[in-house]
Amino acid sequence: MAAVRVQSIAYGGVGAIPSQFIRADHERSALNAPPAKIPLIDMSMLHASPDLRQPTVAEIGTAAQEWGIFQVVNHGISEDLIRRLQTVGKEFFDLPQEEKETYANNAEDGNLEGYGTKLVHNIEGKMGWNDYYFHMLWPPSRRDLNTWPKCPSSYREVCEDYGRGILSVVDKLLSALSINLGVQECSLKEAIGGEDMEMEMKINYYPPCPQPELALGVLPHTDMSALTLLVANQASGLQVFKDSDWVAVDHVPNAIVVHIGDTLQILSNGKYKNVLHRSVVSKDKVRMSWPVFCNPPGNKVVAPMKELLDDHSPALFTAKTFTDYRRCKINKVKK
Ligand code: OGA
Ligand code: NI
């Protein structure tokens, strides 16, 4: 049976949202969270000599420890490329529903690549007001172009260009985050597989919602990734949990939002913080976002880096393959 898409419900003209989208009271709190100035970091000096780049390196380290999220500008990806990425993604979601369904994934069998609804099942079986597209982006040997949108025809080229750009931003961030831990500059990249590091592309599509105050876009979660790099369209909606409150991430044009995920928290033995986040939806705007998840390959063992451990700093996390960490987390959510 074909899955019901949130986009179809939204444009079906209902005045009240179906019950599976209505959040529990405790999850509805502070949907109108106050805006927060999450750290905004200018990456332009990261190319410079070690002395000159040090203040930026320190800013990145502090943001990763205190917030687990920050935005970066002067990251090296052009405004034009971000605009093209957003255009091809929007063109896909604007296709007739029947055409999008030809890309439907098989999420029930654990195959998330393709067009889908509801990536994470929450405990009460509730759903986010969200459809998505999901596919492997990197490395080339791991991706299956059959699962990528073929329409618009420029999708592949634009997405590949963006993937190369993101890879270079990720490499710079991982170097800075390594230096801040006092380990070798290449350590974090190696710990997540080096050249075998994987990047997954997700496009989130949040249609306008007749009762935005009752729904959520994506439910509160931390990402499993090492890092997630996200760009969004103009519509705001991302919120993060900071000092016991939800705060809204302000939209900075052309900035990339960087999330610290579970993997980096483990590798840094808890020094860097995985950020709890969610998204809210709006009555009249379509919100779209493009997170890229940077993960170790499934068979890579993820554990606190040895250089960080001694008698006074024991490992706070057990060593497990990334696949096992993923499995444990999914089982916990389903229970
Ligand atoms: C996600 C996510 C937030 C957003 O897809 O993992 O956290 O702003 N998305 O869309
Ligand atoms: Ni997320």
Coordinates of C-alpha atoms and ligand atoms in Angstrom, one line a residue:
M1 CA 0.0 0.0 0.0
A2 CA 1.4 3.4 -0.9
A3 CA 2.4 5.6 2.0
V4 CA 0.3 8.7 2.6
R5 CA 2.5 11.7 2.0
V6 CA 2.3 14.8 4.3
Q7 CA 2.5 16.9 1.2
S8 CA -0.8 15.3 -0.1
I9 CA -2.5 15.8 3.2
A10 CA -1.4 19.4 3.3
Y11 CA -2.7 20.3 -0.1
G12 CA -5.8 18.2 0.4
G13 CA -7.4 21.2 2.1
V14 CA -8.0 19.7 5.6
G15 CA -8.6 22.3 8.3
A16 CA -7.6 20.0 11.2
I17 CA -4.5 17.8 11.1
P18 CA -4.9 14.0 11.5
S19 CA -4.4 12.7 15.0
Q20 CA -1.1 10.9 14.4
F21 CA 0.5 14.4 13.8
I22 CA -0.8 15.9 17.1
R23 CA 2.1 16.0 19.5
A24 CA 1.9 15.0 23.2
D25 CA 1.4 18.1 25.4
H26 CA 5.0 17.8 26.8
E27 CA 6.3 18.0 23.2
R28 CA 4.3 21.1 22.4
S29 CA 5.9 23.3 24.9
A30 CA 7.6 26.5 23.6
L31 CA 6.9 26.0 20.0
N32 CA 7.4 29.7 19.7
A33 CA 10.9 29.5 21.1
P34 CA 12.8 32.7 21.4
P35 CA 15.5 33.3 18.8
A36 CA 19.0 32.5 20.0
K37 CA 22.3 33.8 18.7
I38 CA 24.0 30.5 18.2
P39 CA 27.7 31.0 17.4
L40 CA 28.3 32.3 13.9
I41 CA 31.9 31.5 12.8
D42 CA 33.8 33.1 9.9
M43 CA 35.9 30.3 8.4
S44 CA 38.0 32.5 6.1
M45 CA 41.1 32.5 8.4
L46 CA 41.3 28.7 8.6
H47 CA 43.5 28.8 5.5
A48 CA 46.0 31.0 7.2
S49 CA 49.2 30.0 9.1
P50 CA 48.7 28.2 12.5
D51 CA 49.1 31.4 14.5
L52 CA 46.5 33.3 12.5
R53 CA 44.0 30.5 12.4
Q54 CA 44.2 29.8 16.1
P55 CA 41.4 32.2 17.2
T56 CA 39.0 30.5 14.7
V57 CA 40.0 27.1 15.8
A58 CA 39.3 28.0 19.4
E59 CA 35.9 29.5 18.5
I60 CA 34.9 26.2 16.7
G61 CA 36.1 24.2 19.7
T62 CA 34.2 26.3 22.2
A63 CA 31.0 26.2 20.1
A64 CA 31.2 22.4 19.8
Q65 CA 31.6 22.1 23.6
E66 CA 29.1 24.6 24.8
W67 CA 26.4 24.4 22.1
G68 CA 27.0 21.3 19.9
I69 CA 25.8 23.5 17.0
F70 CA 27.1 26.6 15.2
Q71 CA 26.8 28.3 11.9
V72 CA 29.6 29.0 9.5
V73 CA 30.1 31.7 6.8
N74 CA 32.9 32.1 4.3
H75 CA 33.0 28.3 4.1
G76 CA 34.0 28.2 0.5
I77 CA 30.6 27.1 -1.1
S78 CA 29.3 29.8 -3.3
E79 CA 25.9 31.4 -2.9
D80 CA 25.1 30.3 -6.4
L81 CA 25.8 26.6 -5.7
I82 CA 23.6 26.7 -2.6
R83 CA 20.8 28.4 -4.6
R84 CA 21.1 25.7 -7.4
L85 CA 21.0 22.9 -4.8
Q86 CA 17.8 24.4 -3.4
T87 CA 16.3 24.9 -6.8
V88 CA 16.8 21.3 -7.9
G89 CA 15.4 20.0 -4.6
K90 CA 12.3 22.2 -4.9
E91 CA 11.8 21.2 -8.5
F92 CA 11.8 17.6 -7.4
F93 CA 9.2 18.1 -4.7
D94 CA 7.1 20.2 -7.1
L95 CA 6.7 17.2 -9.5
P96 CA 3.3 15.6 -9.7
Q97 CA 2.8 13.1 -6.8
E98 CA 2.7 10.0 -9.1
E99 CA 6.1 10.9 -10.5
K100 CA 7.6 11.3 -7.0
E101 CA 6.1 8.0 -6.0
T102 CA 8.3 6.2 -8.6
Y103 CA 11.2 7.0 -6.3
A104 CA 9.5 5.8 -3.1
N105 CA 11.9 4.0 -0.8
N106 CA 11.3 0.8 1.1
A107 CA 11.7 2.2 4.6
E108 CA 9.8 -0.7 6.2
D109 CA 12.6 -3.0 5.1
G110 CA 15.2 -0.6 6.3
N111 CA 16.0 0.8 2.9
L112 CA 15.8 4.5 3.3
E113 CA 17.2 5.6 0.0
G114 CA 14.7 7.4 -2.1
Y115 CA 11.5 9.4 -1.5
G116 CA 9.8 8.8 1.9
T117 CA 7.8 9.9 4.9
K118 CA 8.8 9.5 8.5
L119 CA 12.5 8.6 8.9
V120 CA 12.3 8.0 12.6
H121 CA 9.4 6.1 14.3
N122 CA 8.8 7.6 17.7
I123 CA 7.6 5.8 20.8
E124 CA 3.9 6.7 20.4
G125 CA 3.9 6.0 16.7
K126 CA 3.5 9.7 16.0
M127 CA 4.7 11.4 12.8
G128 CA 6.4 14.6 12.0
W129 CA 4.9 16.9 9.4
N130 CA 7.6 16.0 7.0
D131 CA 8.4 14.2 3.7
Y132 CA 11.9 13.6 2.7
Y133 CA 14.3 12.4 0.1
F134 CA 17.4 10.5 1.2
H135 CA 20.4 9.1 -0.7
M136 CA 24.0 8.3 -0.3
L137 CA 26.2 11.1 -1.6
W138 CA 29.8 10.0 -0.9
P139 CA 32.1 8.1 -1.5
P140 CA 31.3 7.5 -5.2
S141 CA 31.7 3.7 -4.7
R142 CA 28.9 3.7 -2.1
R143 CA 26.3 5.6 -4.0
D144 CA 23.6 4.2 -6.3
L145 CA 22.6 6.8 -8.9
N146 CA 19.4 4.8 -9.5
T147 CA 18.2 6.1 -6.2
W148 CA 18.8 9.7 -7.0
P149 CA 16.1 12.0 -8.6
K150 CA 16.5 11.9 -12.4
C151 CA 14.2 15.0 -12.7
P152 CA 15.3 17.8 -12.9
S153 CA 18.1 16.4 -15.1
S154 CA 20.6 18.8 -13.5
Y155 CA 20.0 17.2 -10.1
R156 CA 23.0 14.9 -10.3
E157 CA 25.6 17.5 -11.4
V158 CA 24.4 20.1 -8.8
C159 CA 24.4 17.6 -6.0
E160 CA 27.8 16.2 -6.9
D161 CA 29.3 19.7 -6.9
Y162 CA 27.7 20.5 -3.6
G163 CA 29.0 17.2 -2.2
R164 CA 32.5 18.1 -3.1
G165 CA 32.1 21.5 -1.5
I166 CA 30.7 20.0 1.7
L167 CA 33.6 17.5 1.8
S168 CA 36.1 20.3 1.8
V169 CA 34.2 22.2 4.6
V170 CA 34.0 19.0 6.7
D171 CA 37.7 18.4 6.3
K172 CA 38.5 21.9 7.6
L173 CA 36.1 21.6 10.5
L174 CA 37.5 18.1 11.5
S175 CA 41.0 19.5 11.4
A176 CA 40.0 22.4 13.7
L177 CA 38.1 20.1 16.0
S178 CA 41.1 17.8 16.2
I179 CA 43.6 20.6 17.0
N180 CA 41.2 21.7 19.8
L181 CA 41.3 18.2 21.3
G182 CA 45.1 18.4 21.3
V183 CA 45.4 15.4 18.9
Q184 CA 46.9 15.3 15.5
E185 CA 45.1 17.4 12.9
C186 CA 44.1 14.3 10.9
S187 CA 43.0 12.2 13.8
L188 CA 39.2 12.8 13.7
K189 CA 39.0 12.3 10.0
E190 CA 40.9 9.0 10.3
A191 CA 38.7 8.0 13.2
I192 CA 35.6 8.3 11.0
G193 CA 37.2 6.3 8.2
G194 CA 39.4 8.8 6.3
E195 CA 38.7 8.5 2.6
D196 CA 35.9 6.0 3.4
M197 CA 33.9 8.5 5.4
E198 CA 30.3 8.5 4.1
M199 CA 28.1 11.4 3.4
E200 CA 24.3 11.0 3.2
M201 CA 22.0 13.7 1.7
K202 CA 18.6 14.3 3.0
I203 CA 16.1 16.8 1.7
N204 CA 13.4 17.7 4.2
Y205 CA 10.1 19.0 2.9
Y206 CA 7.7 20.5 5.4
P207 CA 4.5 21.6 3.8
P208 CA 2.4 24.4 5.3
C209 CA 0.4 23.0 8.2
P210 CA -3.1 24.1 9.1
Q211 CA -2.4 23.7 12.8
P212 CA 1.3 24.4 13.3
E213 CA 1.0 24.8 17.0
L214 CA -0.1 21.1 17.4
A215 CA 2.5 19.6 15.1
L216 CA 6.3 19.2 14.9
G217 CA 8.4 18.9 11.7
V218 CA 11.1 16.5 12.9
L219 CA 10.7 15.2 16.5
P220 CA 13.4 16.0 19.1
H221 CA 16.6 13.9 18.4
T222 CA 20.3 14.0 18.2
D223 CA 22.0 12.9 14.9
M224 CA 24.0 9.7 14.8
S225 CA 26.6 11.4 12.5
A226 CA 30.0 12.8 13.4
L227 CA 28.9 16.1 11.9
T228 CA 25.8 17.2 10.1
L229 CA 26.0 20.2 7.7
L230 CA 22.6 21.8 6.9
V231 CA 21.3 24.6 4.7
A232 CA 17.7 25.6 4.7
N233 CA 15.4 27.9 2.7
Q234 CA 14.2 31.2 4.1
A235 CA 11.5 29.6 6.3
S236 CA 12.9 29.3 9.8
G237 CA 12.0 26.3 12.0
L238 CA 15.1 24.6 13.5
Q239 CA 15.2 24.7 17.3
V240 CA 17.9 23.4 19.7
F241 CA 17.7 22.5 23.3
K242 CA 20.1 24.7 25.3
D243 CA 20.2 25.2 29.1
S244 CA 16.9 23.4 29.6
D245 CA 15.0 25.5 27.0
W246 CA 14.2 25.3 23.3
V247 CA 15.7 28.2 21.3
A248 CA 15.2 29.0 17.6
V249 CA 18.2 29.0 15.3
D250 CA 18.2 32.3 13.4
H251 CA 18.3 32.1 9.6
V252 CA 21.6 33.6 8.2
P253 CA 21.5 33.7 4.4
N254 CA 24.1 31.3 2.9
A255 CA 25.4 30.2 6.3
I256 CA 25.8 26.4 6.9
V257 CA 24.5 25.1 10.2
V258 CA 26.9 22.5 11.7
H259 CA 25.5 20.0 14.2
I260 CA 27.7 17.8 16.4
G261 CA 26.3 14.3 16.3
D262 CA 26.6 11.2 18.6
T263 CA 29.7 9.9 16.9
L264 CA 31.8 13.0 17.6
Q265 CA 30.6 13.1 21.1
I266 CA 31.9 9.5 21.5
L267 CA 35.2 10.1 19.7
S268 CA 35.9 13.2 21.9
N269 CA 34.9 11.2 25.0
G270 CA 32.1 13.6 25.8
K271 CA 34.1 16.8 25.3
Y272 CA 32.1 17.8 22.2
K273 CA 28.3 17.8 22.8
N274 CA 25.7 16.2 20.5
V275 CA 23.0 18.7 20.1
L276 CA 19.3 17.8 20.8
H277 CA 17.2 19.5 18.0
R278 CA 13.8 19.5 16.4
S279 CA 11.9 21.5 13.8
V280 CA 8.6 23.3 13.8
V281 CA 6.3 24.0 10.9
S282 CA 4.4 27.1 9.7
K283 CA 0.9 27.8 8.6
D284 CA 1.6 29.3 5.2
K285 CA 5.3 28.6 4.3
V286 CA 6.9 25.5 2.8
R287 CA 10.1 24.9 4.7
M288 CA 12.9 22.9 3.1
S289 CA 16.3 21.9 4.5
W290 CA 19.2 19.9 3.2
P291 CA 21.2 18.2 5.9
V292 CA 24.3 16.2 4.9
F293 CA 25.2 13.5 7.5
C294 CA 28.9 12.6 7.7
N295 CA 29.3 9.1 9.1
P296 CA 32.0 6.5 9.6
P297 CA 31.4 3.4 7.4
G298 CA 29.2 0.8 9.1
N299 CA 32.0 -1.5 10.0
K300 CA 34.2 1.2 11.6
V301 CA 34.7 0.8 15.3
V302 CA 33.6 4.0 17.1
A303 CA 35.2 4.6 20.5
P304 CA 36.8 7.5 22.5
M305 CA 40.2 8.3 20.9
K306 CA 43.0 6.7 22.8
E307 CA 45.1 9.9 23.0
L308 CA 42.3 11.4 25.2
L309 CA 42.3 8.6 27.8
D310 CA 44.4 8.1 30.9
D311 CA 43.8 7.1 34.5
H312 CA 42.0 10.4 35.3
S313 CA 40.0 10.3 32.1
P314 CA 38.5 6.9 31.6
A315 CA 36.5 6.1 28.5
L316 CA 32.9 7.2 28.9
F317 CA 31.5 5.2 26.0
T318 CA 32.0 1.6 24.9
A319 CA 33.6 0.7 21.6
K320 CA 31.1 -0.5 19.0
T321 CA 30.9 -0.5 15.2
F322 CA 28.9 2.4 13.8
T323 CA 26.3 -0.2 12.6
D324 CA 25.9 -1.5 16.1
Y325 CA 25.6 2.0 17.6
R326 CA 22.9 2.7 15.0
R327 CA 21.1 -0.5 15.7
C328 CA 21.1 0.2 19.5
K329 CA 19.7 3.6 18.9
I330 CA 16.9 2.5 16.6
N331 CA 15.9 -0.2 19.0
K332 CA 15.8 2.2 21.9
V333 CA 13.5 4.5 19.9
K334 CA 11.2 1.7 18.9
K335 CA 10.8 0.2 22.4
Ligands
OGA1 C1 17.2 16.1 10.5 C2 17.0 17.5 11.1 C3 16.3 19.8 11.0 C4 15.8 20.8 10.0 O1 16.7 15.9 9.4 O2 18.0 15.3 11.1 O3 17.3 17.6 12.2 O4 16.1 21.9 10.2 N1 16.4 18.5 10.4 O5 15.1 20.4 9.0
NI2 NI 18.8 16.1 12.8

